[in-house]
Backbone as ProteinMPNN parsed JSONL, in Angstrom:
{"seq_chain_A": "XXXXXXXXXXXXXXXXXXXXXXXXXXXXXXXXXXXXXXXXXXXXXXXXXXXXXXXXXXXXXXXXXXXXXXXXXXXXXXXXXXXXXX", "coords_chain_A": {"N_chain_A": [[94.301, 103.574, 161.562], [92.361, 106.119, 158.981], [93.506, 108.83, 157.518], [93.28, 111.914, 156.595], [93.71, 113.608, 153.678], [95.579, 116.66, 153.487], [96.497, 118.208, 151.4], [96.129, 119.872, 148.282], [94.449, 119.86, 144.975], [96.603, 121.357, 142.375], [95.919, 122.544, 139.481], [97.654, 123.836, 137.269], [100.322, 125.885, 137.264], [100.832, 129.388, 137.904], [103.864, 130.112, 136.264], [107.111, 130.155, 135.876], [108.446, 129.927, 139.042], [106.322, 130.157, 141.141], [106.438, 127.877, 140.458], [109.108, 126.314, 140.82], [108.874, 127.171, 143.976], [106.661, 125.449, 144.714], [108.012, 123.333, 144.832], [109.882, 123.262, 146.647], [108.097, 123.367, 148.84], [106.766, 121.066, 148.672], [109.557, 119.251, 148.741], [110.429, 120.151, 152.338], [108.108, 119.187, 152.785], [108.895, 116.238, 151.926], [111.055, 116.603, 153.626], [110.665, 116.838, 156.271], [109.291, 114.568, 156.658], [106.192, 114.277, 156.652], [106.191, 112.752, 153.722], [106.681, 110.57, 151.054], [108.72, 110.108, 147.819], [107.95, 107.83, 145.546], [107.823, 105.223, 143.204], [106.517, 106.311, 139.7], [103.772, 104.964, 137.97], [101.774, 104.779, 135.979], [102.378, 106.291, 134.072], [101.273, 110.747, 133.423], [100.334, 112.136, 130.5], [99.983, 114.127, 128.237], [97.553, 115.635, 126.418], [96.489, 114.984, 122.424], [99.341, 114.072, 121.409], [100.466, 112.517, 123.365], [102.057, 113.343, 124.705], [105.1, 112.778, 127.006], [105.524, 113.862, 130.357], [107.882, 115.285, 132.051], [107.563, 113.639, 135.67], [106.594, 113.405, 138.951], [105.827, 111.122, 141.296], [104.333, 111.215, 144.954], [104.149, 109.879, 148.34], [101.205, 110.841, 150.812], [101.914, 110.059, 153.561], [100.829, 109.932, 156.084], [97.781, 109.432, 155.064], [98.193, 108.393, 153.209], [97.396, 108.676, 150.766], [98.021, 108.809, 147.238], [100.322, 111.617, 145.02], [100.5, 113.167, 142.202], [103.061, 114.807, 140.582], [103.009, 116.717, 137.718], [105.738, 119.133, 135.686], [106.218, 121.725, 134.401], [106.13, 122.819, 130.868], [105.684, 124.53, 128.243], [103.491, 124.72, 125.539], [101.729, 123.648, 128.258], [100.774, 124.083, 131.498], [101.266, 122.536, 134.119], [100.808, 120.631, 136.371], [99.191, 119.193, 140.058], [98.568, 116.576, 141.621], [95.455, 113.771, 142.494], [96.09, 110.864, 142.618], [93.801, 108.536, 141.717], [93.631, 105.914, 141.075], [95.62, 103.839, 141.647]], "CA_chain_A": [[93.257, 104.758, 161.125], [93.067, 106.436, 157.988], [93.801, 110.327, 157.439], [92.562, 113.215, 155.514], [95.558, 114.332, 153.398], [95.376, 117.913, 153.715], [97.366, 118.799, 149.97], [95.098, 120.622, 147.375], [95.662, 120.058, 144.027], [96.641, 122.755, 142.104], [96.144, 122.646, 137.964], [98.2, 124.481, 136.563], [101.497, 127.142, 137.365], [100.8, 130.637, 137.41], [105.066, 130.791, 136.334], [107.758, 129.063, 136.908], [108.658, 130.632, 140.109], [105.273, 129.073, 141.546], [106.396, 126.059, 140.499], [109.701, 126.043, 142.629], [107.956, 127.237, 145.367], [105.859, 124.248, 145.255], [108.573, 121.892, 144.633], [110.28, 123.272, 148.211], [106.991, 122.704, 149.645], [106.981, 119.272, 149.017], [110.363, 118.752, 149.709], [109.651, 120.26, 153.038], [106.759, 117.659, 153.548], [109.695, 114.908, 152.652], [112.46, 115.919, 155.158], [109.815, 116.872, 157.699], [108.422, 112.987, 156.952], [105.29, 113.604, 156.243], [105.788, 111.788, 152.693], [108.095, 110.453, 150.482], [108.75, 110.042, 146.988], [107.355, 106.323, 144.981], [108.088, 105.26, 141.651], [105.468, 106.301, 138.499], [102.828, 103.866, 137.632], [101.258, 105.246, 135.221], [102.704, 108.268, 133.18], [100.386, 111.327, 132.552], [100.482, 111.388, 128.631], [99.256, 115.134, 128.05], [97.648, 116.35, 125.108], [96.771, 114.35, 120.899], [100.626, 113.713, 120.917], [100.599, 111.465, 123.729], [103.629, 113.977, 125.374], [105.215, 112.476, 128.23], [106.345, 114.944, 130.587], [108.233, 114.918, 133.404], [107.163, 114.289, 136.574], [107.189, 112.663, 140.311], [104.896, 110.871, 142.844], [104.669, 111.408, 145.816], [102.646, 109.317, 149.129], [101.356, 111.511, 152.373], [102.295, 109.054, 154.585], [99.324, 110.01, 157.074], [96.718, 109.605, 154.557], [98.855, 107.193, 152.354], [97.101, 108.918, 149.42], [99.635, 109.558, 146.595], [100.441, 112.041, 144.142], [101.826, 113.234, 140.991], [103.599, 116.522, 140.552], [103.656, 117.312, 136.437], [106.618, 119.931, 134.941], [105.373, 122.91, 133.088], [106.16, 122.42, 130.227], [104.82, 125.534, 127.765], [102.418, 125.63, 127.158], [101.057, 123.221, 129.179], [101.302, 124.645, 133.342], [101.621, 122.16, 134.908], [100.284, 119.818, 137.571], [99.327, 118.183, 140.918], [97.28, 115.731, 141.945], [96.053, 112.918, 143.543], [96.644, 109.708, 142.094], [92.963, 107.591, 142.179], [94.399, 104.326, 140.096], [97.136, 103.445, 141.192]], "C_chain_A": [[93.399, 105.428, 160.246], [92.69, 107.886, 158.105], [93.612, 110.669, 157.109], [93.972, 113.482, 154.858], [94.229, 115.974, 153.117], [96.191, 118.6, 152.471], [95.855, 119.444, 148.945], [95.388, 120.711, 146.325], [95.843, 121.807, 143.311], [96.656, 122.349, 139.866], [95.614, 123.809, 137.28], [98.847, 125.841, 137.081], [100.753, 128.135, 137.06], [102.665, 131.293, 136.223], [105.81, 129.827, 137.357], [108.798, 129.133, 138.493], [107.499, 130.188, 140.985], [106.098, 128.246, 141.493], [107.488, 125.723, 141.47], [109.41, 126.482, 143.618], [107.218, 126.427, 146.197], [106.723, 122.973, 145.526], [109.455, 122.46, 146.219], [109.559, 123.168, 148.901], [106.795, 121.273, 149.944], [108.772, 118.664, 149.672], [110.351, 118.747, 150.973], [109.17, 119.239, 153.007], [107.884, 116.289, 152.957], [110.703, 115.402, 153.872], [111.395, 116.261, 156.127], [108.966, 115.334, 158.112], [106.902, 112.721, 157.101], [104.545, 112.698, 154.611], [106.98, 111.291, 152.47], [108.246, 110.141, 149.18], [108.274, 108.294, 146.773], [108.006, 106.598, 142.989], [106.72, 105.99, 141.416], [104.766, 105.752, 138.397], [102.532, 103.886, 136.734], [101.292, 107.18, 134.648], [101.782, 109.241, 132.467], [101.3, 111.695, 130.738], [99.111, 112.466, 128.703], [99.116, 115.597, 126.997], [97.467, 115.269, 123.671], [98.103, 113.51, 121.294], [101.134, 112.141, 121.501], [102.134, 112.194, 124.617], [104.224, 113.589, 126.335], [105.97, 113.519, 128.765], [107.122, 114.523, 131.605], [107.648, 114.393, 135.272], [107.308, 113.019, 137.977], [105.806, 112.394, 141.377], [105.706, 110.746, 143.465], [103.289, 110.651, 146.704], [102.52, 110.792, 150.248], [100.963, 109.894, 152.959], [101.117, 108.842, 155.467], [98.402, 109.139, 156.996], [96.878, 108.458, 153.342], [97.771, 107.328, 151.558], [98.047, 109.802, 148.476], [99.381, 111.001, 145.274], [101.057, 112.596, 143.048], [102.074, 114.762, 140.854], [104.364, 116.289, 138.826], [104.596, 118.821, 136.262], [105.968, 120.783, 134.264], [105.986, 122.412, 131.689], [105.334, 123.132, 128.801], [103.946, 124.728, 126.716], [101.195, 124.734, 127.742], [101.612, 124.224, 131.006], [102.008, 124.175, 134.33], [100.924, 121.15, 135.875], [100.347, 119.874, 139.082], [98.651, 118.087, 141.406], [96.921, 114.359, 141.678], [95.586, 111.796, 142.433], [95.174, 108.635, 142.421], [93.181, 105.78, 141.718], [95.147, 103.907, 140.857], [96.843, 101.956, 142.38]], "O_chain_A": [[94.581, 105.759, 160.152], [91.669, 108.199, 158.717], [93.213, 109.866, 156.265], [95.063, 113.543, 155.426], [93.058, 116.222, 152.827], [96.542, 119.752, 152.73], [94.678, 119.241, 149.245], [96.372, 121.402, 146.06], [95.402, 122.912, 143.629], [97.643, 121.893, 139.288], [94.586, 124.392, 136.934], [98.127, 126.811, 137.316], [99.997, 128.05, 136.093], [102.75, 132.375, 135.641], [105.658, 129.236, 138.427], [109.713, 128.363, 138.785], [108.043, 129.621, 141.933], [106.574, 127.795, 142.535], [107.304, 125.138, 142.537], [109.985, 125.844, 144.499], [107.021, 126.384, 147.411], [106.411, 121.956, 146.145], [109.507, 121.482, 146.965], [110.002, 122.807, 149.992], [106.701, 120.596, 150.968], [109.053, 117.961, 150.642], [110.273, 117.602, 151.416], [109.848, 118.234, 153.222], [107.71, 115.242, 153.581], [111.038, 114.713, 154.835], [111.539, 115.498, 157.082], [108.359, 114.987, 159.125], [106.35, 111.677, 157.447], [103.425, 112.275, 154.326], [108.004, 111.363, 153.149], [107.341, 109.307, 149.188], [108.256, 107.559, 147.76], [108.338, 107.449, 142.163], [105.928, 106.284, 142.311], [104.649, 105.702, 139.622], [102.915, 102.891, 136.118], [100.779, 108.296, 134.724], [101.407, 109.02, 131.316], [102.395, 111.504, 130.209], [97.936, 112.218, 128.974], [100.08, 116.027, 126.363], [98.429, 114.502, 123.67], [97.961, 112.304, 121.496], [101.688, 111.184, 120.96], [103.067, 111.506, 125.032], [103.783, 114.374, 127.174], [106.85, 114.104, 128.133], [107.013, 113.372, 132.029], [107.362, 115.378, 135.953], [107.99, 111.995, 137.926], [105.081, 113.183, 141.983], [106.898, 110.458, 143.358], [102.106, 110.628, 146.364], [103.435, 111.588, 150.456], [100.095, 109.037, 152.789], [100.521, 107.77, 155.574], [98.008, 108.35, 157.855], [95.99, 107.85, 152.745], [97.041, 106.342, 151.45], [98.599, 110.885, 148.668], [98.279, 111.211, 144.768], [102.28, 112.466, 142.981], [101.269, 115.676, 141.032], [105.51, 115.931, 138.555], [104.028, 119.763, 136.813], [105.081, 120.427, 133.488], [106.332, 121.232, 131.746], [104.454, 122.459, 128.264], [103.579, 123.714, 127.311], [100.003, 125.035, 127.699], [102.661, 124.791, 131.314], [102.842, 124.666, 135.091], [99.788, 121.492, 135.548], [101.309, 120.456, 139.584], [97.913, 118.973, 141.837], [97.603, 113.66, 140.929], [94.777, 112.015, 141.531], [95.345, 107.874, 143.372], [92.761, 104.752, 142.248], [95.555, 102.971, 140.169], [97.726, 101.115, 142.545]]}, "name": "protein", "num_of_chains": 1, "seq": "XXXXXXXXXXXXXXXXXXXXXXXXXXXXXXXXXXXXXXXXXXXXXXXXXXXXXXXXXXXXXXXXXXXXXXXXXXXXXXXXXXXXXX"}
């Protein structure tokens, strides 16, 4: 049986503190057995210059949905979004 992933997309973090709090939440998801880190497939490319940013992918184990967390790098505010083409 396939479950729906309860995670929600984040299209930009308002501050570094918010991002760090989100990181702690994700760490809790992993340590609680809800998720695990997986290798990055296709890196997120930001902007016309194709700037490669720091990112980590996670899989929500119950739904099998893969998500990317991309670190903020001003002026880019970072993202947390599902991966649909992996």
